[in-house]
Amino acid sequence: MPPFSSRLRRLPRWLRLGLAALVLAWAAWLVAGNLFLNTPLGHRVANLKPDRFQMEWRGGITLWPGRVTVWGVDMHGHTRNTLWSVQAERARGRVALWPLLRREVRVPWVQADGVSGSVGRAGDEMPAPAPRPGGWTLRFDRIASDSVLGGRLFDDWRIDGTGRAEVGFRKQLRGGPMELLPSSAAFPAASLAHRGETFARDARLGARFAMDEHVSADLGGLAKLEVLSGALELDATAMLLQAALDAGGRYRFTMQPGSGRLKASLALERGVLAPGGALHLQAPLVAVDAAGGTRRNALDLRLDVDEHLRLRANVPDAGVSDAPLMLDADLRIAGNRLPLADWRTRLAGASGTLRTDWHFSSLGWLANLVAPEGLLELEGHGAVRADLTIAEGRLEAGSRVEVPEVAAVVAVAGQRFSGRARAEGAIAREEGREGGALRSRLALAMDAFDIAPDEEGAAAYVTGSDLHLEVQAAGELARMQDSAEAQLRFTDALVPDLRAYNRYLPAGQVRFLGGHGRTSGELRIGADGRAGDGRLQVDGRGARVAFAGLDLRGDVVIDARLQGADLADGEFALGGSTLRLRNAAFSGSDGQARSGWWANVSVADGRMVLGQDAPPRLRGNVRAQVRDVDFLLALFATRGDYPRWISRIVDAGQAEVTGVVQWQDDTFVLDRAHAHNDRFHVDARLRLRGSRHRGDLYARWGRFGVGLELDGEERQLHLRNARQWYQSRPHLLR
């Protein structure tokens, strides 16, 4: 046989040239490809955008165009609020070269060995790129491995074991759509863990999944389940669950070796669970109370899917009084679509029964369910005993709930009522109406409570021993909070120091200097949580009040009627409110003391604003009966500043007084004041602003009349044409 070179020379020249070109091309690929894989050049090209994608490998080889093998692969990526990583001991695959000409990186197959990976939440969200034309398309038809070593999902979930998986996807860069091609995974013997606690072992796991083409920016988080289809088959040994109640009232759940069972057979089609699916968990349960006492128990949880979702859960009574842990629930949730964004609405429309005696680490959810927003807080932990029957989101008559003890806060009208409380709730038909609408009623009682301003760090200024809050609402779970109406009442709470009320008085003009008392109140709150009506009573004893330079002492009883109150803005109508002053004594700048004075003041109409971000404001028309007008005259001058006959007015007995009162910030105004009886008349207007007092007064007794003009420390008497002078002076309020 002639040598190879001789045979080669016999070939046509064009064929020889073609073969030579192929050999040169292969050699060029061999040199360039392996240099690319084994020098920093390849790493720099693969990591042009390290903030979004990084890929490292220890080494690689390519012997044929489009065929590549690399080992020690480590890839990391950041997409919006998700971080992902994949590691592989070795990966080999084929890259289709011709699609590169149409800006497509197509990898028909990849075979990987020793694969592991993780998906987690990023600390900061990367903004989605704005869609732009011309983006390259990445298409991996099949990434397969027979040696998947497990992985981690969002740092909370982990699977350990050796399995196999096939994944394919297509993604267009520059904000284009992506698609997860039909994929699968299987583990014949794996362990499953959540937050470091293994909850299932010897798990036989199989899964199929695919995702329709979509733009990631349009579907964030769980919304991606709307385009996901797949199936899950799981059969595993479940661990023993230990629920230990700590001193802070929180259950700490831990897993220990056990002989429970976890089975799942579920199929999902674009967010809808397929009929026939089921999930069943049977696990031993040990309840441990705060003192260390234990009771063995069991958890039986089952989800069945037909046209609806049926959830059943059972934990028998373990007999641990200090750590109740009993549950018997059988609920049907209408429809078999996964309750994602509307899970509250779906649960609120459920039907079934729920019996429980459970110690919750937080009871805030109960307050949010039954009370107007912002009214009631249930702080800390506590037990809940419930026996509920639900029909399409409506609690049926006879349903009840009980909270034996919990720390509670009622926040209303800028005040916080806090203390240990007990609560009972029930569902009944409207009283006196056969077949009437179902109403829920929650009654909360505090045997001891404090009242403090609703501000951070504010000290309590009232202590009491008898507070009741009653909340009534519609029987539908979804409407409870929005339809809730509340009534708060407390009686005979102690006010150790009346100076606590100075924050609600005009700064610098009216101040309590001492005294103590008791207070009672009642407030009804409308369904919107804003409107309210009520009554607040303060019975002060030994009160000392500084007012316009006078030192007033006595007993004061305030009966404030709150009508049409806007609780959010702190605005109240005060019509019908009264103030009674008894056993009063006062002295002015001359040091002369007066005693035995009294007054009954009523508000014909008026409004008060006690907003948290602004000083208090009040304006109203007042009417009073007073023992005499001595106090009114003392606001302007001492006895010695008036004509001598003014004493006849003071001694002329009881008088009727009317006027308009306004205070705002540090300014107090009395305008259009008129006091009279059968023997005399006194008209006055007075403005107290800071330390400066200004006003006019006109007094008439028979044929005698006098006007007095006050401007700070200056006083001027008007003896001639006093009435005309007074009438010529402008009103202080419009």
XYZ file of C-alpha atoms in Angstrom:
734
model
C 0.000 0.000 0.000
C 1.402 3.400 -0.960
C 2.198 5.676 1.964
C -0.434 8.109 3.290
C 1.370 11.103 1.848
C 1.289 9.538 -1.618
C -2.396 8.856 -1.382
C -2.967 12.392 -0.160
C -1.130 13.824 -3.207
C -3.455 11.902 -5.483
C -6.495 13.741 -4.117
C -7.788 16.720 -6.056
C -6.091 19.957 -5.143
C -9.296 21.634 -3.898
C -9.922 18.708 -1.580
C -6.395 18.850 -0.231
C -6.773 22.553 0.391
C -10.063 22.000 2.140
C -8.617 19.314 4.384
C -5.677 21.586 5.180
C -8.070 24.414 6.073
C -10.032 22.127 8.348
C -6.875 20.944 10.082
C -5.699 24.537 10.531
C -9.126 25.570 11.832
C -9.182 22.659 14.256
C -5.650 23.541 15.399
C -6.617 27.181 15.799
C -9.683 26.180 17.854
C -7.540 23.817 19.918
C -5.008 26.530 20.715
C -7.400 29.477 21.097
C -10.091 27.543 22.958
C -7.736 26.035 25.500
C -5.928 29.339 25.993
C -9.303 30.971 26.567
C -10.269 28.334 29.150
C -6.968 28.277 31.011
C -5.819 31.896 31.068
C -7.249 35.001 32.795
C -8.728 36.053 29.434
C -11.605 33.609 29.742
C -12.414 34.683 33.285
C -12.401 38.364 32.302
C -14.785 37.751 29.399
C -17.139 35.644 31.552
C -17.268 38.297 34.285
C -17.903 41.479 32.322
C -20.789 42.320 34.718
C -19.639 40.974 38.111
C -22.506 42.679 39.932
C -24.985 40.501 38.016
C -23.030 37.354 37.103
C -19.705 35.775 38.067
C -18.246 32.464 36.914
C -14.985 30.893 37.973
C -13.421 27.512 37.120
C -10.119 25.831 37.961
C -9.407 24.571 34.458
C -10.914 23.303 31.238
C -10.292 21.624 27.937
C -11.807 21.664 24.478
C -10.782 19.166 21.785
C -13.463 19.843 19.219
C -15.295 23.009 18.192
C -18.316 23.546 20.402
C -17.359 20.786 22.860
C -16.099 22.019 26.254
C -15.233 20.415 29.578
C -14.495 22.452 32.716
C -13.974 21.470 36.335
C -14.183 23.249 39.666
C -17.070 25.417 38.444
C -18.455 28.153 40.753
C -21.178 30.495 39.435
C -22.938 33.355 41.288
C -25.739 35.629 40.096
C -27.855 38.567 41.347
C -31.264 39.174 39.795
C -33.353 41.909 41.424
C -33.796 40.760 45.043
C -32.481 37.209 44.562
C -28.965 35.784 44.888
C -28.201 32.382 43.384
C -25.147 30.157 43.147
C -24.259 26.832 41.504
C -21.164 24.702 42.099
C -20.098 21.651 40.089
C -17.079 19.380 40.295
C -17.105 18.982 36.492
C -19.306 20.046 33.605
C -19.124 19.157 29.934
C -21.368 20.266 27.137
C -21.848 21.448 23.591
C -22.274 24.987 22.342
C -24.070 25.412 19.002
C -21.881 27.718 16.888
C -24.184 28.700 14.042
C -26.849 30.336 16.310
C -24.168 32.765 17.452
C -24.592 34.500 14.126
C -28.146 35.451 15.129
C -27.142 36.598 18.630
C -28.181 33.403 20.382
C -26.063 31.382 22.788
C -27.545 27.923 22.483
C -26.322 25.035 24.572
C -28.146 21.851 23.483
C -26.833 19.856 26.438
C -24.721 20.069 29.553
C -23.767 17.122 31.740
C -22.571 18.051 35.228
C -21.142 16.057 38.122
C -21.128 16.864 41.850
C -23.664 19.691 41.640
C -24.906 21.838 44.549
C -26.454 25.253 44.711
C -28.430 27.838 46.647
C -31.035 30.560 46.166
C -31.383 33.387 48.693
C -32.696 36.871 49.256
C -30.409 39.774 48.479
C -29.863 42.492 51.038
C -30.614 45.167 48.447
C -32.896 44.923 45.448
C -31.301 45.387 42.054
C -33.599 47.363 39.730
C -34.911 45.429 36.760
C -33.306 46.594 33.504
C -35.570 48.479 31.143
C -36.442 46.276 28.151
C -34.266 47.151 25.153
C -34.119 45.597 21.707
C -31.117 43.658 20.500
C -30.486 41.567 23.592
C -28.756 38.233 23.190
C -30.768 35.078 23.868
C -29.476 32.379 26.191
C -30.973 28.935 25.567
C -29.944 25.883 27.590
C -32.076 23.012 26.338
C -30.880 20.435 28.860
C -28.660 20.715 31.907
C -28.464 17.277 33.481
C -26.718 15.700 36.424
C -26.868 12.305 38.059
C -24.976 13.554 41.104
C -26.861 16.513 42.537
C -25.625 16.937 46.114
C -28.516 19.037 47.431
C -28.851 22.740 47.975
C -30.246 25.639 49.988
C -33.332 27.757 49.274
C -33.612 31.295 50.721
C -31.346 30.358 53.666
C -34.342 28.765 55.424
C -34.776 25.497 53.537
C -32.183 22.868 52.721
C -32.125 19.482 51.012
C -29.247 17.036 51.526
C -28.694 13.847 49.583
C -27.673 12.634 46.158
C -30.139 12.916 43.331
C -30.540 13.657 39.682
C -31.991 16.629 37.870
C -32.651 17.969 34.375
C -33.249 21.664 33.829
C -33.735 23.795 30.717
C -34.386 27.489 30.289
C -34.447 30.333 27.792
C -33.694 33.955 28.640
C -33.407 37.069 26.496
C -31.052 39.664 27.892
C -31.690 43.420 28.175
C -34.891 42.904 30.156
C -36.459 40.382 27.791
C -38.657 37.397 28.684
C -37.526 34.149 30.230
C -38.984 30.641 30.176
C -38.291 27.581 32.273
C -38.481 24.550 29.989
C -39.930 21.247 31.287
C -37.553 20.154 34.041
C -37.387 17.510 36.747
C -35.557 16.448 39.894
C -35.490 13.283 41.974
C -33.846 12.228 45.231
C -34.209 8.609 46.357
C -33.026 9.246 49.948
C -32.735 12.846 51.118
C -33.112 14.834 54.304
C -35.065 18.091 54.453
C -34.288 20.917 56.896
C -35.769 24.305 57.768
C -33.630 26.936 59.506
C -31.101 24.318 60.459
C -33.666 21.900 61.897
C -34.082 18.620 60.023
C -37.801 17.858 59.789
C -37.796 14.871 57.391
C -35.323 12.102 56.527
C -35.207 9.101 54.198
C -37.234 11.221 51.819
C -38.146 9.940 48.379
C -38.639 13.135 46.448
C -39.676 13.661 42.861
C -40.618 16.902 41.167
C -41.540 18.189 37.711
C -41.735 21.882 36.958
C -41.949 24.401 34.126
C -42.621 28.121 33.875
C -44.368 29.968 31.067
C -42.576 32.715 29.219
C -42.759 35.948 31.209
C -40.891 39.143 32.001
C -39.417 38.977 35.494
C -40.129 42.641 36.190
C -43.863 41.980 35.729
C -44.027 39.128 38.264
C -42.257 39.587 41.551
C -41.989 37.137 44.448
C -44.827 34.641 44.847
C -46.608 36.069 41.807
C -44.330 33.843 39.703
C -46.406 30.882 40.897
C -49.128 32.158 38.539
C -47.000 31.003 35.585
C -45.578 27.877 37.255
C -46.747 24.352 36.522
C -45.407 21.200 38.090
C -45.897 18.235 40.370
C -44.441 17.062 43.673
C -44.233 13.526 45.040
C -42.822 13.100 48.541
C -42.694 10.241 51.028
C -40.506 10.774 54.088
C -40.039 9.952 57.753
C -41.080 12.966 59.807
C -39.173 13.990 62.912
C -40.542 14.389 66.422
C -41.609 17.975 67.118
C -40.896 19.468 70.544
C -42.742 22.670 71.516
C -41.121 24.251 74.575
C -42.666 27.358 76.175
C -40.000 29.744 77.472
C -40.310 32.320 80.254
C -41.181 35.009 77.696
C -44.254 33.102 76.538
C -42.827 32.008 73.195
C -42.811 28.478 71.886
C -39.466 27.229 70.640
C -39.943 24.387 68.193
C -37.136 21.890 67.763
C -36.839 18.635 65.830
C -35.664 15.333 67.261
C -35.471 11.815 65.807
C -38.957 10.408 65.498
C -41.177 8.029 63.558
C -43.727 10.309 61.946
C -44.734 10.344 58.299
C -44.845 13.084 55.680
C -46.498 12.388 52.341
C -47.360 14.718 49.508
C -48.790 14.253 46.048
C -49.584 17.661 44.574
C -49.862 19.021 41.067
C -49.920 22.707 40.175
C -51.089 24.244 36.907
C -50.407 27.974 36.667
C -51.226 28.666 40.303
C -54.136 26.180 40.523
C -53.814 22.936 42.494
C -55.099 19.956 40.560
C -57.965 17.891 42.073
C -56.837 14.688 43.721
C -53.772 16.190 45.379
C -53.032 15.635 49.048
C -50.508 16.436 51.754
C -50.450 14.505 55.007
C -48.200 15.009 58.038
C -48.256 12.785 61.104
C -45.649 13.671 63.709
C -45.071 12.931 67.390
C -45.314 16.090 69.495
C -43.923 16.837 72.951
C -45.267 19.888 74.798
C -43.000 21.419 77.462
C -44.337 24.083 79.819
C -42.291 26.939 81.295
C -41.533 24.897 84.426
C -40.128 22.013 82.392
C -43.103 19.668 82.663
C -43.703 17.558 79.537
C -46.668 15.857 77.889
C -46.494 13.604 74.858
C -48.895 14.367 72.047
C -49.247 14.094 68.281
C -49.866 16.349 65.300
C -52.039 15.225 62.415
C -52.225 17.701 59.528
C -53.881 17.005 56.184
C -54.622 19.014 53.047
C -56.889 17.534 50.365
C -57.624 19.100 46.996
C -60.756 18.710 44.904
C -62.661 21.699 43.555
C -61.806 23.301 46.896
C -59.060 23.085 49.532
C -59.830 21.153 52.679
C -57.500 21.634 55.635
C -57.706 19.417 58.708
C -55.465 19.688 61.759
C -55.622 17.860 65.060
C -53.537 18.122 68.227
C -55.294 16.375 71.151
C -55.412 18.044 74.549
C -52.026 17.369 76.185
C -53.229 18.349 79.652
C -50.544 21.001 80.168
C -52.416 23.820 81.870
C -49.489 26.258 81.801
C -48.808 25.623 78.126
C -52.080 24.787 76.371
C -51.555 23.070 73.046
C -54.823 21.688 71.638
C -56.174 22.111 68.125
C -59.054 20.559 66.221
C -59.722 22.264 62.887
C -61.637 21.253 59.790
C -61.810 24.055 57.226
C -62.863 24.237 53.596
C -61.415 27.076 51.528
C -63.435 27.803 48.404
C -61.607 27.201 45.118
C -58.360 25.349 44.502
C -56.219 28.277 43.387
C -53.306 28.886 45.714
C -54.236 31.662 48.196
C -51.336 34.002 47.412
C -51.977 37.757 47.407
C -55.566 37.255 48.595
C -54.891 34.654 51.282
C -56.600 36.766 53.989
C -59.717 37.076 51.850
C -59.690 33.374 51.045
C -59.350 32.392 54.692
C -62.019 34.898 55.676
C -64.411 33.105 53.292
C -63.725 29.625 54.672
C -66.251 27.218 56.162
C -65.809 24.649 58.911
C -65.052 24.309 62.600
C -62.145 25.357 64.779
C -61.567 24.393 68.403
C -58.330 25.360 70.083
C -56.652 25.983 73.408
C -53.287 27.338 72.350
C -50.632 29.570 73.844
C -49.676 32.180 71.244
C -46.413 34.092 71.412
C -48.285 37.131 70.075
C -51.976 38.025 70.141
C -51.748 41.085 67.914
C -53.592 39.219 65.159
C -56.697 38.905 67.361
C -56.869 42.658 68.001
C -56.391 43.368 64.282
C -59.247 41.004 63.475
C -61.973 42.327 65.762
C -61.198 45.965 66.704
C -61.103 49.214 64.716
C -57.637 49.944 63.398
C -55.355 51.503 66.001
C -57.786 51.111 68.914
C -56.675 47.909 70.609
C -53.281 46.273 70.997
C -52.793 42.900 72.643
C -49.130 42.831 73.582
C -46.982 39.846 74.388
C -48.126 36.271 74.736
C -51.212 34.533 76.028
C -53.544 31.597 75.712
C -56.555 31.605 73.398
C -59.483 29.240 73.862
C -61.821 29.184 70.919
C -64.766 27.164 69.674
C -65.804 28.514 66.279
C -68.200 27.418 63.577
C -67.722 29.197 60.255
C -70.028 29.189 57.239
C -68.624 30.889 54.136
C -66.724 33.419 56.198
C -69.520 34.040 58.703
C -69.122 33.021 62.309
C -72.198 31.094 63.354
C -74.206 31.756 66.517
C -72.642 30.092 69.548
C -69.066 30.637 68.404
C -66.889 31.935 71.204
C -63.313 32.896 72.054
C -61.647 33.525 75.406
C -58.307 35.064 76.384
C -57.760 34.430 80.126
C -54.930 36.963 80.498
C -52.902 39.238 78.230
C -51.183 42.615 78.340
C -53.514 45.023 76.542
C -53.348 48.635 75.376
C -56.367 50.671 74.314
C -55.300 53.799 72.414
C -57.998 56.414 71.985
C -58.188 60.218 71.856
C -54.451 60.579 72.382
C -54.461 58.409 75.535
C -53.125 54.910 76.196
C -54.988 52.679 78.664
C -52.716 49.765 79.541
C -52.901 46.832 81.920
C -53.387 43.103 82.276
C -56.686 42.122 80.718
C -59.021 39.234 80.093
C -61.273 39.026 77.059
C -64.300 37.030 75.985
C -65.916 37.024 72.579
C -69.101 35.462 71.264
C -71.350 35.415 68.204
C -75.092 35.895 68.598
C -78.042 37.208 66.642
C -79.145 40.791 67.157
C -81.035 40.980 70.398
C -84.811 40.806 70.095
C -84.815 39.888 66.404
C -85.661 36.364 65.307
C -83.467 35.547 62.362
C -81.654 38.857 62.813
C -78.147 39.502 61.558
C -75.283 37.796 63.352
C -73.087 40.105 65.423
C -69.772 39.504 67.111
C -69.100 40.859 70.589
C -65.739 41.086 72.325
C -65.671 42.149 75.971
C -62.308 43.086 77.481
C -61.800 43.916 81.164
C -58.830 45.284 83.110
C -58.820 44.916 86.887
C -55.850 47.309 87.066
C -54.783 49.849 84.469
C -52.790 53.016 83.884
C -53.517 55.972 81.624
C -50.669 57.830 79.892
C -50.443 60.202 76.930
C -50.072 58.304 73.670
C -46.472 59.397 73.254
C -43.238 57.441 73.470
C -41.807 57.512 76.985
C -44.781 59.371 78.500
C -45.422 58.560 82.169
C -48.788 57.393 83.456
C -50.804 59.988 85.335
C -53.933 57.972 86.194
C -54.262 54.555 87.827
C -57.500 52.619 87.953
C -59.040 49.276 88.822
C -62.120 48.900 86.646
C -61.973 49.316 82.853
C -64.191 47.677 80.250
C -63.977 47.701 76.471
C -66.787 46.216 74.391
C -66.446 45.798 70.632
C -69.364 44.792 68.430
C -69.058 44.024 64.728
C -70.557 42.066 61.864
C -70.309 38.300 62.015
C -68.386 38.076 58.721
C -64.666 37.639 59.295
C -63.775 39.870 56.353
C -65.933 42.747 57.685
C -65.191 42.538 61.394
C -62.567 45.249 61.618
C -64.268 47.662 59.215
C -67.676 47.301 60.887
C -66.477 47.269 64.493
C -68.033 49.694 66.971
C -66.550 50.038 70.446
C -67.506 51.341 73.865
C -64.897 52.127 76.514
C -65.760 52.895 80.142
C -63.867 53.200 83.399
C -64.869 54.460 86.854
C -63.194 56.085 89.852
C -59.633 56.004 88.591
C -57.158 57.794 90.819
C -55.441 60.997 89.677
C -52.608 61.420 92.221
C -51.572 64.842 90.953
C -53.829 67.203 89.016
C -50.754 68.885 87.540
C -50.730 66.069 84.988
C -53.572 67.888 83.204
C -51.431 71.009 82.580
C -50.387 69.612 79.182
C -53.994 70.122 78.049
C -54.301 73.729 79.307
C -53.191 77.008 77.696
C -49.494 77.328 78.430
C -48.729 79.915 81.109
C -52.311 81.105 81.653
C -54.109 78.313 83.472
C -51.997 75.885 85.506
C -52.753 73.353 88.209
C -50.370 73.862 91.110
C -51.530 70.869 93.113
C -54.403 68.680 94.168
C -55.619 65.160 93.546
C -58.827 63.515 92.427
C -60.638 60.763 90.626
C -61.792 60.393 87.054
C -64.381 58.318 85.193
C -65.150 58.111 81.525
C -67.211 56.548 78.798
C -66.549 56.740 75.063
C -68.377 55.218 72.108
C -66.365 54.763 68.923
C -67.943 54.460 65.470
C -67.293 51.834 62.853
C -64.749 53.991 61.040
C -62.645 54.257 64.190
C -62.742 58.072 64.015
C -66.124 59.332 65.180
C -67.084 59.036 68.816
C -69.314 60.307 71.599
C -68.780 60.087 75.306
C -68.258 61.622 78.681
C -65.249 62.356 80.880
C -65.575 63.294 84.544
C -62.852 64.619 86.833
C -63.526 65.144 90.546
C -60.612 67.167 91.932
C -60.027 67.742 95.625
C -57.812 70.400 97.151
C -57.064 71.795 93.715
C -54.736 74.773 93.389
C -54.920 76.704 90.129
C -52.916 79.668 88.912
C -55.004 81.822 86.572
C -54.168 85.327 85.323
C -52.149 86.177 88.402
C -54.694 84.776 90.846
C -54.117 81.805 93.137
C -57.349 79.821 93.241
C -57.958 76.934 95.641
C -60.930 74.644 96.027
C -62.739 71.519 94.811
C -63.442 71.247 91.087
C -65.748 68.838 89.276
C -65.507 68.659 85.470
C -68.127 66.822 83.438
C -67.000 66.941 79.793
C -69.536 65.772 77.204
C -67.817 64.706 73.982
C -70.066 64.765 70.929
C -69.253 64.028 67.282
C -65.608 63.564 68.219
C -63.035 63.106 65.473
C -60.714 60.775 67.332
C -58.031 60.764 64.660
C -57.604 64.552 64.733
C -58.430 64.891 68.435
C -61.377 67.273 67.858
C -64.440 67.249 70.118
C -67.724 69.100 70.451
C -68.205 70.127 74.095
C -71.847 71.235 74.188
C -73.451 70.294 77.518
C -70.143 70.087 79.419
C -70.071 71.563 82.930
C -67.565 72.716 85.521
C -68.457 73.118 89.197
C -66.206 74.899 91.671
C -66.855 74.515 95.403
C -65.278 75.764 98.619
C -63.095 78.089 96.566
C -60.712 80.676 97.911
C -58.536 83.033 95.914
C -56.170 85.944 96.427
C -54.925 88.583 94.032
C -51.828 90.728 93.843
C -52.905 92.670 96.927
C -52.665 89.488 98.991
C -56.226 89.841 100.224
C -57.883 86.432 100.498
C -61.501 85.681 99.591
C -63.133 82.387 100.570
C -66.390 80.520 100.286
C -66.733 81.282 96.601
C -68.461 78.902 94.160
C -69.367 78.725 90.466
C -71.360 76.489 88.102
C -70.198 76.789 84.490
C -71.796 75.135 81.462
C -70.748 75.097 77.800
C -73.659 75.890 75.502
C -71.645 74.968 72.436
C -67.948 74.737 71.696
C -65.143 72.641 70.236
C -61.799 71.485 71.548
C -58.790 70.130 69.632
C -56.160 68.028 71.392
C -53.966 67.078 68.442
C -50.627 65.417 69.162
C -48.700 67.668 66.783
C -50.203 71.023 67.808
C -51.020 72.863 71.054
C -54.555 72.435 72.433
C -57.271 74.767 71.194
C -60.714 75.525 72.574
C -63.560 77.897 71.759
C -67.063 77.957 73.121
C -70.001 79.903 74.499
C -70.286 79.553 78.255
C -72.956 80.280 80.831
C -72.373 80.344 84.569
C -73.974 80.961 87.937
C -71.512 82.431 90.425
C -71.770 83.371 94.083
C -70.696 86.928 93.159
C -68.616 88.783 90.577
C -65.616 89.214 92.877
C -63.478 86.780 90.876
C -64.286 88.517 87.563
C -63.380 91.919 89.007
C -60.174 90.505 90.512
C -58.966 89.479 87.045
C -58.651 93.184 86.187
C -57.630 94.918 89.417
C -57.573 94.787 93.199
C -60.387 96.186 95.331
C -58.337 99.303 95.984
C -58.120 100.164 92.254
C -61.926 100.496 91.929
C -64.262 103.223 93.291
C -65.476 102.458 96.816
C -69.027 101.716 95.701
C -67.778 98.651 93.741
C -67.985 96.686 96.999
C -71.760 97.059 96.804
C -71.685 95.061 93.561
C -69.595 92.313 95.125
C -71.977 92.100 98.044
C -75.051 92.134 95.810
C -75.124 88.315 95.670
C -75.435 85.603 93.022
C -75.012 86.554 89.346
C -75.618 85.070 85.920
C -72.619 85.195 83.564
C -72.391 84.576 79.806
C -69.457 84.939 77.455
C -67.219 83.489 74.741
C -64.021 81.701 75.766
C -61.077 80.817 73.541
C -57.602 79.545 74.229
C -54.844 78.600 71.836
C -51.221 77.996 72.698
C -50.310 80.598 75.382
C -53.282 82.884 74.754
C -56.531 82.892 76.720
C -59.395 85.181 75.637
C -62.683 86.025 77.381
C -64.949 88.147 75.185
C -68.512 89.461 75.326
C -68.671 88.540 79.016
C -71.802 89.819 80.728
C -72.636 89.330 84.400
C -75.788 90.597 86.009
C -78.540 90.227 88.544
C -81.433 92.458 89.553
C -79.100 95.109 90.991
C -76.022 95.403 88.745
C -74.404 94.676 85.351
C -70.754 93.933 84.497
C -69.373 93.647 80.949
C -65.810 92.531 80.232
C -63.322 91.422 77.626
C -59.847 90.112 78.506
C -56.833 88.721 76.619
C -54.031 86.925 78.450
C -51.007 86.357 76.215
C -47.768 85.333 77.811
C -47.154 87.676 80.732
C -49.131 90.540 79.172
C -52.783 91.098 80.135
C -55.032 93.463 78.205
C -58.750 94.082 78.542
C -61.725 96.339 79.207
C -64.353 96.224 81.939
C -67.549 98.181 82.522
C -69.549 97.953 85.769
C -72.891 99.635 86.546
C -74.780 99.783 89.869
C -77.877 101.952 89.781
C -76.787 105.438 88.686
C -73.098 104.631 89.159
C -70.892 103.364 86.331
C -67.127 102.893 85.831
C -64.887 101.679 83.034
C -61.425 100.134 83.547
C -58.795 99.727 80.868
C -56.074 97.138 81.564
C -52.766 97.130 79.648
C -50.119 95.046 81.374
C -49.467 96.656 84.743
C -51.184 99.896 83.717
C -54.801 100.510 84.707
C -56.921 103.493 83.726
C -60.355 104.293 85.110
C -63.067 105.865 82.931
C -65.598 107.615 85.180
C -67.292 109.901 82.653
C -69.243 108.361 79.782
C -67.969 104.937 80.881
C -70.630 103.039 78.988
C -69.931 104.894 75.726
C -66.210 104.297 76.188
C -66.713 100.548 76.664
C -69.014 100.215 73.665
C -66.453 102.011 71.501
C -63.807 99.408 72.240
C -63.492 96.528 69.719
C -64.387 92.933 70.468
C -61.436 90.580 70.912
C -63.042 87.694 69.000
C -64.925 87.755 65.763
